[in-house]
Coordinates of C-alpha atoms and ligand atoms in Angstrom, one line a residue:
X2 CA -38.0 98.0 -17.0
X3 CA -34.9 96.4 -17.5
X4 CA -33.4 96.3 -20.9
X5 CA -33.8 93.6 -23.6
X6 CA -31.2 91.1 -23.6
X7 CA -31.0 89.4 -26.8
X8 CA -28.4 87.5 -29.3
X9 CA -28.1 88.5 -32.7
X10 CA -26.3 87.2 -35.8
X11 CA -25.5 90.8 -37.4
X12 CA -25.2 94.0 -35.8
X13 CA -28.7 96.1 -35.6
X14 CA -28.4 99.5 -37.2
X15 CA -29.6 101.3 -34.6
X16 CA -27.2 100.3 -31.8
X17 CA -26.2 103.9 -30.4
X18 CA -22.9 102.3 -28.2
X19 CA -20.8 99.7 -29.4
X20 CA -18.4 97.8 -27.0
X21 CA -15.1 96.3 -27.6
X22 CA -13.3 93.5 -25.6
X23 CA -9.9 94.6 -23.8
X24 CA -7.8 91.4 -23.3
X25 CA -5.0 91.6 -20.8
X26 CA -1.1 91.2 -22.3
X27 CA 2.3 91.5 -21.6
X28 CA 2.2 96.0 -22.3
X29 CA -1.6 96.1 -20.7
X30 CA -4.5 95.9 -22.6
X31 CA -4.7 94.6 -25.8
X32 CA -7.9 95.1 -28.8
X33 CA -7.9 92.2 -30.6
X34 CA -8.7 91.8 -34.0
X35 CA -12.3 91.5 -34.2
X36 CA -12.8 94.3 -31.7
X37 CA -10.3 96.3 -33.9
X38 CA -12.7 95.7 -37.0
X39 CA -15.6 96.1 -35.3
X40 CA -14.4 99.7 -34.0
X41 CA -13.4 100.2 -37.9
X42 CA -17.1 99.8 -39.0
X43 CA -18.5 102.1 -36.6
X44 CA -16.4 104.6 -37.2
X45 CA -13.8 104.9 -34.6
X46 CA -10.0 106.2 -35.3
X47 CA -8.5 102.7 -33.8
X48 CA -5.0 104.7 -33.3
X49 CA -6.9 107.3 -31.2
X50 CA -8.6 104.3 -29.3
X51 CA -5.2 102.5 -28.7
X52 CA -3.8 105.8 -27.4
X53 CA -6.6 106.3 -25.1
X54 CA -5.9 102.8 -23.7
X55 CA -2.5 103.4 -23.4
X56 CA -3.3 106.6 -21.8
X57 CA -5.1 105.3 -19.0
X58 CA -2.6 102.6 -18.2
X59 CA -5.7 99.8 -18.9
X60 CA -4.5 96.5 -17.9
X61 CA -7.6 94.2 -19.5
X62 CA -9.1 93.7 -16.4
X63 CA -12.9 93.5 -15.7
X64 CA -13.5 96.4 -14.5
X65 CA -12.2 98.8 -16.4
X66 CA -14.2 100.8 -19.3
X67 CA -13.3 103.7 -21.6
X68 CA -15.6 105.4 -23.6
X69 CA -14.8 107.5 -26.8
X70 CA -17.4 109.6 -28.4
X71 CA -18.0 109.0 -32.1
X72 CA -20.2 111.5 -34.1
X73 CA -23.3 111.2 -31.7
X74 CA -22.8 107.6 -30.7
X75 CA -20.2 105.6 -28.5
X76 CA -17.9 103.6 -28.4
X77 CA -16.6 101.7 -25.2
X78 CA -14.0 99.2 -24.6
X79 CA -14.0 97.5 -21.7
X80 CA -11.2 94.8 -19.9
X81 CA -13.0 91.4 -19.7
X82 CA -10.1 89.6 -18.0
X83 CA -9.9 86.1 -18.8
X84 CA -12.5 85.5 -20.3
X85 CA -14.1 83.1 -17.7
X86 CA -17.7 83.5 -15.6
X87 CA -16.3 85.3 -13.0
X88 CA -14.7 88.4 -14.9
X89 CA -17.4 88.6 -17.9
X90 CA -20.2 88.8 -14.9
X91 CA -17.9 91.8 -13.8
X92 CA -17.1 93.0 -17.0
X93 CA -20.8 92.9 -17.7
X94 CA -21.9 95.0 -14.7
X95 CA -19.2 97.7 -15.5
X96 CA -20.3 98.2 -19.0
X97 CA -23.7 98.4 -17.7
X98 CA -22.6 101.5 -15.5
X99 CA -21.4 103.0 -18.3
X100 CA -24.3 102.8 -20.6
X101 CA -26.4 104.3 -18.5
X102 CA -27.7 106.9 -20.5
X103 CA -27.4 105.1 -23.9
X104 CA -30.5 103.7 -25.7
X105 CA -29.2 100.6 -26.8
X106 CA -26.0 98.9 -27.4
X107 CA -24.2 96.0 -29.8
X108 CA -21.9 93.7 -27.7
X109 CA -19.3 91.4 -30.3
X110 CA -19.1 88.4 -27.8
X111 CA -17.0 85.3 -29.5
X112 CA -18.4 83.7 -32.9
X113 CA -19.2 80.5 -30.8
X114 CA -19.7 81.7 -27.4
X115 CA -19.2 79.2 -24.0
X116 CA -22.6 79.2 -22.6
X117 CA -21.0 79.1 -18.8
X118 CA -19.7 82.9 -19.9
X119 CA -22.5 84.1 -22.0
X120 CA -24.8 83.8 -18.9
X121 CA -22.5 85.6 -16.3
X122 CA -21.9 88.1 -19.1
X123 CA -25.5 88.8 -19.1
X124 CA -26.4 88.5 -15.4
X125 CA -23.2 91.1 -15.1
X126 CA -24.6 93.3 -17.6
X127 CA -28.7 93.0 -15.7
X128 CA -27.7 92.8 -12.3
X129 CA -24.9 96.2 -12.3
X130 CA -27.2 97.9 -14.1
X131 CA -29.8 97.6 -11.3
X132 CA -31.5 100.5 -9.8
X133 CA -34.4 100.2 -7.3
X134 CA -37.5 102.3 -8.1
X135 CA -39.4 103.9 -5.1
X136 CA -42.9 104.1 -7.6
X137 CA -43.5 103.0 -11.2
X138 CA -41.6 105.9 -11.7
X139 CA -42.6 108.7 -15.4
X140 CA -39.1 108.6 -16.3
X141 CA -38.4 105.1 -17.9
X142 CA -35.0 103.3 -18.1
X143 CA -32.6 104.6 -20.7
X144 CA -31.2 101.6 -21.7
X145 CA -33.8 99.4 -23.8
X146 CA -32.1 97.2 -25.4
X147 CA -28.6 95.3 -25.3
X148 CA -28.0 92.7 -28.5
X149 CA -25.5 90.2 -28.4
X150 CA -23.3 89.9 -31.2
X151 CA -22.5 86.1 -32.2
X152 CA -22.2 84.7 -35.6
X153 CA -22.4 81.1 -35.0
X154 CA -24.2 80.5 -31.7
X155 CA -25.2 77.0 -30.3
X156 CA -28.7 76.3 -29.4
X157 CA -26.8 76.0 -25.5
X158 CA -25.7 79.0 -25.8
X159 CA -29.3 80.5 -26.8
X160 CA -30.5 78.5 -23.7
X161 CA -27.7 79.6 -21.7
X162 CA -29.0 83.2 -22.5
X163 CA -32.2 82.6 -21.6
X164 CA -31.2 81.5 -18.5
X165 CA -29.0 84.3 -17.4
X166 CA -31.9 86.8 -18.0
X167 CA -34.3 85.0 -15.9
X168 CA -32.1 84.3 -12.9
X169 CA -31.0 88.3 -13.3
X170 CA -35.0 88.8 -13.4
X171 CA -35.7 86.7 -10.1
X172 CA -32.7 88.2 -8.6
X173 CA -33.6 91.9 -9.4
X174 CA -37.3 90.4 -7.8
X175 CA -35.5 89.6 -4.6
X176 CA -33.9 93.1 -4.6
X177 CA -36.9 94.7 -4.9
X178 CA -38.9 93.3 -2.1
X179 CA -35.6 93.8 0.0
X180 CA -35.0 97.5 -1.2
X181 CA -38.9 98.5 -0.2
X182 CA -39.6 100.5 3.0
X183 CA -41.0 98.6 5.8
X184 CA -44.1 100.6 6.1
X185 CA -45.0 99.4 2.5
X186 CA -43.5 95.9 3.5
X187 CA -45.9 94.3 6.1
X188 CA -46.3 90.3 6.2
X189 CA -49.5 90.8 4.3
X190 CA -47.8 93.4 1.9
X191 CA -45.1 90.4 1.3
X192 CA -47.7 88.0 1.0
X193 CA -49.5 89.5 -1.8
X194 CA -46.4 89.9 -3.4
X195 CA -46.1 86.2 -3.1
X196 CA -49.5 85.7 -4.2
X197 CA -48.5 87.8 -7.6
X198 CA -45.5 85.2 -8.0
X199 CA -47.4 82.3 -7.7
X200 CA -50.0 83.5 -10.3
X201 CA -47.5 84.5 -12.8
X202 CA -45.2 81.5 -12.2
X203 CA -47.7 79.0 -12.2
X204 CA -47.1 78.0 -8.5
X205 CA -49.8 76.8 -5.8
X206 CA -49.6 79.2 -3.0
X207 CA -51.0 78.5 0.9
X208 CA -50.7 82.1 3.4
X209 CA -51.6 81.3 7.0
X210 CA -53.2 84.7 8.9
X211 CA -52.2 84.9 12.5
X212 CA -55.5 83.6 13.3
X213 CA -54.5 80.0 11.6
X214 CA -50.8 80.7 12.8
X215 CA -52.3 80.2 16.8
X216 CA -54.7 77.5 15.4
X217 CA -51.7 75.4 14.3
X218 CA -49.3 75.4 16.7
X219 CA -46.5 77.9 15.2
X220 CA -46.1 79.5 18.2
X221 CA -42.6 81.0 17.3
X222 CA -44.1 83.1 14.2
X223 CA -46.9 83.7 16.4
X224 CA -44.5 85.1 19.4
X225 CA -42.5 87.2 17.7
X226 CA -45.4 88.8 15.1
X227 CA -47.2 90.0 18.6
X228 CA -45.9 92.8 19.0
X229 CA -46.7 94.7 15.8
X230 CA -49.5 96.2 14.6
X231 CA -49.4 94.0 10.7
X232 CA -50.2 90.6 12.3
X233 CA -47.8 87.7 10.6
X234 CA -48.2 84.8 8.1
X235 CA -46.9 82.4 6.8
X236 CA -46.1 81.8 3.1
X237 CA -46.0 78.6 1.8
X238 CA -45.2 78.6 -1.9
X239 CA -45.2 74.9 -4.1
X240 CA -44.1 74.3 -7.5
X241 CA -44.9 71.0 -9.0
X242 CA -42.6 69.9 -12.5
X243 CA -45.2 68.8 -15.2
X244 CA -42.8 66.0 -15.4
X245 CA -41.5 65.6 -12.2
X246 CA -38.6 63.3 -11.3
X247 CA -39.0 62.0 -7.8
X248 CA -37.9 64.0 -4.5
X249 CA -39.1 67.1 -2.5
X250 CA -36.6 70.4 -1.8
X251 CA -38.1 72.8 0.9
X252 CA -36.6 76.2 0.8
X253 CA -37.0 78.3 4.0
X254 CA -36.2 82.2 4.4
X255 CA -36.1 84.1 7.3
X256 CA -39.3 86.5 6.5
X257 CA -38.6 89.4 9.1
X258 CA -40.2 92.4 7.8
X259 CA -38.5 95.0 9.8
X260 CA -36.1 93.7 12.8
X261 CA -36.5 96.1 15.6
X262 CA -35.3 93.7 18.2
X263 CA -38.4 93.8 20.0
X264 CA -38.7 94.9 23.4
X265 CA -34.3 93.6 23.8
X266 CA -34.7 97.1 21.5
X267 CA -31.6 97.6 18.8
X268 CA -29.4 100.5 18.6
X269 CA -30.6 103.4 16.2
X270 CA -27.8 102.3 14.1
X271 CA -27.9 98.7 13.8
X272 CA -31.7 99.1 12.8
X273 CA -31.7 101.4 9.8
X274 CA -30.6 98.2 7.6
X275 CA -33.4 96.1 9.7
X276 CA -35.6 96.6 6.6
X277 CA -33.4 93.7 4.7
X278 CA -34.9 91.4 7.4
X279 CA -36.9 89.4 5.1
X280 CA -34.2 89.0 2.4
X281 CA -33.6 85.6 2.5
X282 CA -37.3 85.1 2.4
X283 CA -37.7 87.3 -0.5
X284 CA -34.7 85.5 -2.4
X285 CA -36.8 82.0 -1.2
X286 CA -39.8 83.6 -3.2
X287 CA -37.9 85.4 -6.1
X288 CA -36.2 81.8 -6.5
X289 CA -39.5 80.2 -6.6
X290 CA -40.5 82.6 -9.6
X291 CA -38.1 81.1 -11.7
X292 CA -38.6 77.5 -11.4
X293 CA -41.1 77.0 -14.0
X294 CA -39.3 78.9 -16.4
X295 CA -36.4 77.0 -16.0
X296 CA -37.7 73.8 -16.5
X297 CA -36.5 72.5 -12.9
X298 CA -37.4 68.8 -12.6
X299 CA -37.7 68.2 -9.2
X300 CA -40.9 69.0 -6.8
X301 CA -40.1 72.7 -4.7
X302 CA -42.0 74.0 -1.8
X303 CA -40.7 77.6 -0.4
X304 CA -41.7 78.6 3.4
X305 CA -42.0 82.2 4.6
X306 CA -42.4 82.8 7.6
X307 CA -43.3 86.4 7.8
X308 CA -43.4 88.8 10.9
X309 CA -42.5 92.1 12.0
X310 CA -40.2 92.3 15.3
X311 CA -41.4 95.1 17.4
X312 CA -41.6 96.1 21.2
X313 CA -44.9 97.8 22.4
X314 CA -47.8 96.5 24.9
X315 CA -48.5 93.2 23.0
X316 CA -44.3 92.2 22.5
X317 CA -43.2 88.9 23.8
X318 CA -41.1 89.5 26.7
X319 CA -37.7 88.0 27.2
X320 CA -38.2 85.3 29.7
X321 CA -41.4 84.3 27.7
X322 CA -41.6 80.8 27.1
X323 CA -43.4 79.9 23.8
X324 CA -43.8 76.4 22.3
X325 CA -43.1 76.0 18.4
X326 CA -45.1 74.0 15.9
X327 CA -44.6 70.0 16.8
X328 CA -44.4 71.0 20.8
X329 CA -40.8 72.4 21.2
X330 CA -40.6 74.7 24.6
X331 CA -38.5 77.8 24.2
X332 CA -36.9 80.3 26.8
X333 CA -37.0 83.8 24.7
X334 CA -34.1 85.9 27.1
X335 CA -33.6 88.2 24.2
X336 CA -36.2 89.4 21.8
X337 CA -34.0 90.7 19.0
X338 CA -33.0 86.8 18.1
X339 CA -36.4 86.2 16.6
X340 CA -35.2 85.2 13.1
X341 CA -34.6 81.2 14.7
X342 CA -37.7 81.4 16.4
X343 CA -39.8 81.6 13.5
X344 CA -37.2 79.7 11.4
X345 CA -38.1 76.9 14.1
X346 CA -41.6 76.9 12.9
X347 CA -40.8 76.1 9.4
X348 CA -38.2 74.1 10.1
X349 CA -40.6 71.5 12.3
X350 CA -43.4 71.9 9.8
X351 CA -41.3 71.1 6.9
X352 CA -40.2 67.6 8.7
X353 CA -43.7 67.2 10.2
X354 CA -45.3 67.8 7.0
X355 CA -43.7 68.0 3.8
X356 CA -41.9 64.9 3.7
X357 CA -38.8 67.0 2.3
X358 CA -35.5 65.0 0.6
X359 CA -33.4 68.5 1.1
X360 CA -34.2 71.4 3.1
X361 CA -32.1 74.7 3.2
X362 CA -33.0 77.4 5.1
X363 CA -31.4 80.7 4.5
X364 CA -31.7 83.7 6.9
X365 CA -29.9 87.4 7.7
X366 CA -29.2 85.3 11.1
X367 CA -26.3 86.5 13.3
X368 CA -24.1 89.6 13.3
X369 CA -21.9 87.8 14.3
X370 CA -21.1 85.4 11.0
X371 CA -20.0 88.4 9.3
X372 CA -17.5 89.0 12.1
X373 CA -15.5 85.8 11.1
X374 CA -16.3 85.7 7.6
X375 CA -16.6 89.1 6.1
X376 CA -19.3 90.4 3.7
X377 CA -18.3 88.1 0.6
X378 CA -19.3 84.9 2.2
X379 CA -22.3 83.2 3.5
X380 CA -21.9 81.0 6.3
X381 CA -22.9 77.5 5.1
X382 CA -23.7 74.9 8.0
X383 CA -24.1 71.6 6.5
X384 CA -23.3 68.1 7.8
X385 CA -24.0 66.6 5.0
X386 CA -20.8 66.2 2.4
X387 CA -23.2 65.5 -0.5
X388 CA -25.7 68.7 0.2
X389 CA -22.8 70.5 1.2
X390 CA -20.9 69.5 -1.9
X391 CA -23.8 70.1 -4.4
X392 CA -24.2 73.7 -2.8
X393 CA -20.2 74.4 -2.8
X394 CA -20.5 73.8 -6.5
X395 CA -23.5 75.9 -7.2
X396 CA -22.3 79.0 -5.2
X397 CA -19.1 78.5 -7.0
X398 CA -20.5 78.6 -10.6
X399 CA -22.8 81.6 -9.9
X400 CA -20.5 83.8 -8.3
X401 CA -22.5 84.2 -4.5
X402 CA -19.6 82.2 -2.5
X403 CA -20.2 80.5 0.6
X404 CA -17.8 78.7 3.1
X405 CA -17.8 75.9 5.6
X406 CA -18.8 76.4 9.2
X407 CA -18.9 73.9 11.9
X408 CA -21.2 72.4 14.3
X409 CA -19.0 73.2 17.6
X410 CA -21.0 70.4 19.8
X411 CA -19.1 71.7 22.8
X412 CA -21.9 75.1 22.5
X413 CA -25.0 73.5 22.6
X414 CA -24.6 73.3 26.3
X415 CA -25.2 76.9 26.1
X416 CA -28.8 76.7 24.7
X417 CA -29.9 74.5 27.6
X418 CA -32.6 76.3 29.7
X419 CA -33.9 75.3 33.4
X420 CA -37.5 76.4 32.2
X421 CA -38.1 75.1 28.6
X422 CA -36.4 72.6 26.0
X423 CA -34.0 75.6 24.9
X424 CA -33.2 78.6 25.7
X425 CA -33.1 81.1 22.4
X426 CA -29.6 82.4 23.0
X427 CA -26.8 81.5 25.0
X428 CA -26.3 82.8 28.3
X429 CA -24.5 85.9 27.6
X430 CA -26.6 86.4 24.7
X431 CA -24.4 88.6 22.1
X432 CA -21.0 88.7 24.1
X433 CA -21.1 84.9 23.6
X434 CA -18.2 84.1 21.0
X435 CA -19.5 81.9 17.9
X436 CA -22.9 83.5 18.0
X437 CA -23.8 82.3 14.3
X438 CA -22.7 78.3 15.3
X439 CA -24.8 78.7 18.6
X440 CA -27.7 79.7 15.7
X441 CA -27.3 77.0 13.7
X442 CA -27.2 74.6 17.0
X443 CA -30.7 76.1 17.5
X444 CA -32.3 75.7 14.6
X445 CA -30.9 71.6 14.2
X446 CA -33.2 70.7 17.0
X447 CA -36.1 71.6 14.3
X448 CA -34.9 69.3 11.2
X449 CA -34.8 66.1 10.7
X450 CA -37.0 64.3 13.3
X451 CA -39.6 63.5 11.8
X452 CA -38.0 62.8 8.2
X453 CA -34.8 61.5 7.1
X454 CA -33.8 64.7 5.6
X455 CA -30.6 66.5 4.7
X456 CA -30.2 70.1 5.8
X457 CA -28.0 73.0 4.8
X458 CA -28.7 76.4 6.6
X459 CA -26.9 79.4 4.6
X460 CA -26.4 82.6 7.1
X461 CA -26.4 85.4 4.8
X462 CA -26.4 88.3 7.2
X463 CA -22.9 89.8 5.9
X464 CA -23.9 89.2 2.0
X465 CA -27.2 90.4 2.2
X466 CA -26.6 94.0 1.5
X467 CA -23.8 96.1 0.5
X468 CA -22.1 99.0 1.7
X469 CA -21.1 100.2 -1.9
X470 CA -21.9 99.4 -5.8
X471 CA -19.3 96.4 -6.4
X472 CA -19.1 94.4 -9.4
X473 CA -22.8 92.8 -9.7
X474 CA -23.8 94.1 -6.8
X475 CA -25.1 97.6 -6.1
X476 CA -25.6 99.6 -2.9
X477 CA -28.2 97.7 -1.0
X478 CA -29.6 94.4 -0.9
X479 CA -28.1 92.0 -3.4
X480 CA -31.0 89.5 -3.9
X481 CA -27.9 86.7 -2.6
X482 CA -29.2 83.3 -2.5
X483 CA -31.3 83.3 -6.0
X484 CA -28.3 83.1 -8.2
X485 CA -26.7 80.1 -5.6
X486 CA -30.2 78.2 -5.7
X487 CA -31.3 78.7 -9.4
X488 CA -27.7 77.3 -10.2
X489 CA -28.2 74.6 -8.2
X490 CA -31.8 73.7 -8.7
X491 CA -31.7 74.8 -12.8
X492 CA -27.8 73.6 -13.2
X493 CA -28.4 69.9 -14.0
X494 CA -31.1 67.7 -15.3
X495 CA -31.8 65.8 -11.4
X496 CA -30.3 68.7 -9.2
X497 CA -31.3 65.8 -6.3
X498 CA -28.5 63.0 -7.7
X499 CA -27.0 60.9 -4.8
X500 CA -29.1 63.6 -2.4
X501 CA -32.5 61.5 -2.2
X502 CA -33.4 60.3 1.4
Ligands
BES10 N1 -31.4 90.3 12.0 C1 -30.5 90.2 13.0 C2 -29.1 89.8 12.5 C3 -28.4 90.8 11.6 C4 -27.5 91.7 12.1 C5 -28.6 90.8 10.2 C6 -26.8 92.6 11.3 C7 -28.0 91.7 9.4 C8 -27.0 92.6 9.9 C9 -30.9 89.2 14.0 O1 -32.2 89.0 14.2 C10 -30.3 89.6 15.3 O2 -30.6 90.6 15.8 N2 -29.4 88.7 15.9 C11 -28.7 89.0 17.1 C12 -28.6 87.7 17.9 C13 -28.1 87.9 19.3 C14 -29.2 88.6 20.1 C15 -27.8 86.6 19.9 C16 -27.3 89.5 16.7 O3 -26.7 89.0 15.7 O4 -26.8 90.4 17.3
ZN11 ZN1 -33.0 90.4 15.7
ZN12 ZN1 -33.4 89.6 12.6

């Protein structure tokens, strides 16, 4: 259980850690004078704390967090920077490392807090103090409960709050289904899961069984679920607003449960992480969770398409030709670029079907996008300036960055096939440069034929997990995508301004 996260208007007695704001100045860190007072009350020798800051060369930044015994309790003081979303989301998840073994804790934030900061500071302090459980495991969390310390807040900043904790919530969700072992994790493991959501978050939820899959066409979901033993689905989640302003969003996530590569077999290296396959699809579910709560305005439907890539007797082959939902041929010459494939599905349902104003699809795509744009940044393909605009501004605010990438025309020439429509990957396959454009080439044939729609598809192959604990983010998979979408979908009162088709 994660802790309680909670504003209060006088310090609880029983807060065993107290924590102090280090500001940066001109001679490093500075305690100002409420964190000076504060430290007063609880009984802390503020000389001994200014030494100990001046000791450890602290320069204010987030980040950085001392701790000083007092009597049986603690006190830490930690650098929060300027002040802004950005460092008190940091800020947050350091002091959140710290207090690991600590019961519960007082935070002085300002008398009037800025709502923007009081929800990083609280996704900081939910999200870094994340730790994946293998079972409901005997030993509970330390950490209960974590009050907020404001005299005067503003019924924004209460909401703002509120806010924070359930976007940490669906994000933490998303980790979850990320972090859990594929053998646990088949399509109709993830399905139920989906099926918990929808009954918790009062969300209508459709799963097609392979049987239906083959019955309706989505030959893609259908090809590359083949050669497993856990047959695939298809999730297909809807939230409708009570009070619903007009428009439709579609969210689609890649839903591969583990990513063997199919018979065009991976490396034993490359496929340890193969678990994370289906994390945009979890974030696409964790961020439907959250809709209700938030009070989002705007109709959402969320597509999973969920299968499990692997090679044995009944694996698509490459040269296979399949044909996708709404009659699409495809050329499969490699087996291990399956997340398009059943991307390609959704992405022609969506526009056959669902009559969408907005559709963004996010998927662990391509190596290759992390090749260009590191491990920070999500590619974001969008020709639309609005969409692309809207989503800038969200990823911006909520601290999972994104950054342009562009339709190179000049490649789709490589996806041309003498047997099918397309061919699945250019000839050349991974040694052709641009691999994550030639992806998003692939899946624009699917969008936007039917329906007038806009489309933004977000490769998050290189932010999906981590290498190391890092600010927000631990070791693992980081739930991206939830923060980005809740921020956008949750941000404004008509998230779909100037973006209706
Ligand atoms: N799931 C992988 C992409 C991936 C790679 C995600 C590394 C996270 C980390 C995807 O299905 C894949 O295998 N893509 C191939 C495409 C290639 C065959 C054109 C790739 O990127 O190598
Ligand atoms: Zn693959
Ligand atoms: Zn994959």
């Amino acid at each position: 259980m994660p802790p309680v996260v909670e504003l209060v208007t006088a310090p609880p007695s029983d807060a065993v850690a107290l924590v102090v704001a280090l500001t940066p100045g001109a001679e490093g860190a500075v305690l100002d004078d409420l964190g000076e007072a504060r430290s007063g009350d609880f009984g802390v020798d503020v000389a001994a704390l200014r030494a100990t800051v001046k000791r450890d060369q602290l320069k204010g930044n987030p980040g950085e967090v001392v701790a000083l015994p007092v009597g049986e309790r603690l006190l830490l003081a930690a650098g929060v920077g300027d002040g802004g979303p950005r460092d008190l989301r940091r800020a947050g998840a350091a002091i959140a490392r710290r207090l690991k073994n600590v019961e519960s804790a007082v935070l002085p934030v300002a008398r009037q807090p800025k709502p923007a900061a009081l929800r990083a500071l609280v996704e900081g302090l939910l999200l870094g103090g994340y730790r994946f459980k293998i079972t409901n495991s005997p030993k509970p969390e330390t950490l209960k409960r974590l009050a907020l310390l404001a005299e005067r807040p503003s019924e924004d900043a209460r909401r703002a709050l509120a806010v924070g904790v359930t976007t940490a919530h669906a994000t933490m969700l998303a980790r979850d289904l990320a972090f859990t072992p594929s053998s646990t994790k088949t399509p109709q493991w993830l399905a139920q899961q989906a099926r918990a959501v929808a009954r918790k978050a009062g969300l209508q939820i459709t799963v097609r069984d392979e049987r239906q899959l083959a019955a309706e066409g989505f030959g893609g979901v259908v090809a590359v679920g083949m050669g497993s033993a856990h047959p695939p689905r298809l999730i297909e989640l809807s939230y409708t607003p009570d009070d619903a302003a007009p428009g439709h969003v579609v969210l689609v996530g890649k839903g591969i449960t583990f990513d063997s590569g199919g018979l065009s077999l991976k490396p034993n290296a490359g496929m340890i992480a193969m678990k994370t396959d289906m994390a945009a699809g979890g974030a696409v579910i964790a961020t439907m969770s959250a809709l209700r709560e938030l009070g989002v305005r705007v109709r959402v439907t969320g597509l999973v398409p969920a299968a499990e890539n692997m090679p044995s007797g009944s694996a698509q082959r490459p040269s296979d030709v399949i044909t996708h939902f709404g009659g699409t041929t495809v050329e499969v010459l490699n087996t291990d670029a399956e997340g398009r494939l059943v991307l390609a599905d959704a992405l022609a349902y969506a526009d056959a079907n669902l009559a969408p104003d907005v559709v963004i699809d996010l998927a662990t795509l391509t190596g290759a996008i992390s090749s260009g744009l590191g491990k920070r940044h999500a590619g974001l393909f969008c020709a639309d300036d609005r969409l692309r605009a809207a989503l800038t501004a969200a990823a911006d605010a909520s601290g999972e960055a994104v950054w342009p990438m562009p339709f190179v025309e000049d490649y789709r020439d490589a996806l041309e096939s003498t047997v099918a429509d397309l061919s699945n990957v250019a000839v050349g396959g991974r040694d052709y440069k641009g691999g994550a454009i030639v992806a998003a080439l692939f899946l624009r044939e699917f969008t936007g034929r039917r329906s007038p729609s806009r489309w933004a598809h977000l490769d998050i192959a290189g932010v999906g997990r981590a290498e190391a604990d890092e600010h927000e983010v631990v070791k693992g998979p980081t739930g991206y995508g939830v923060r980005l979408l809740l921020h956008w979908l949750a941000g404004s009162a008509d998230p779909l301004r100037g973006l209706r088709a």
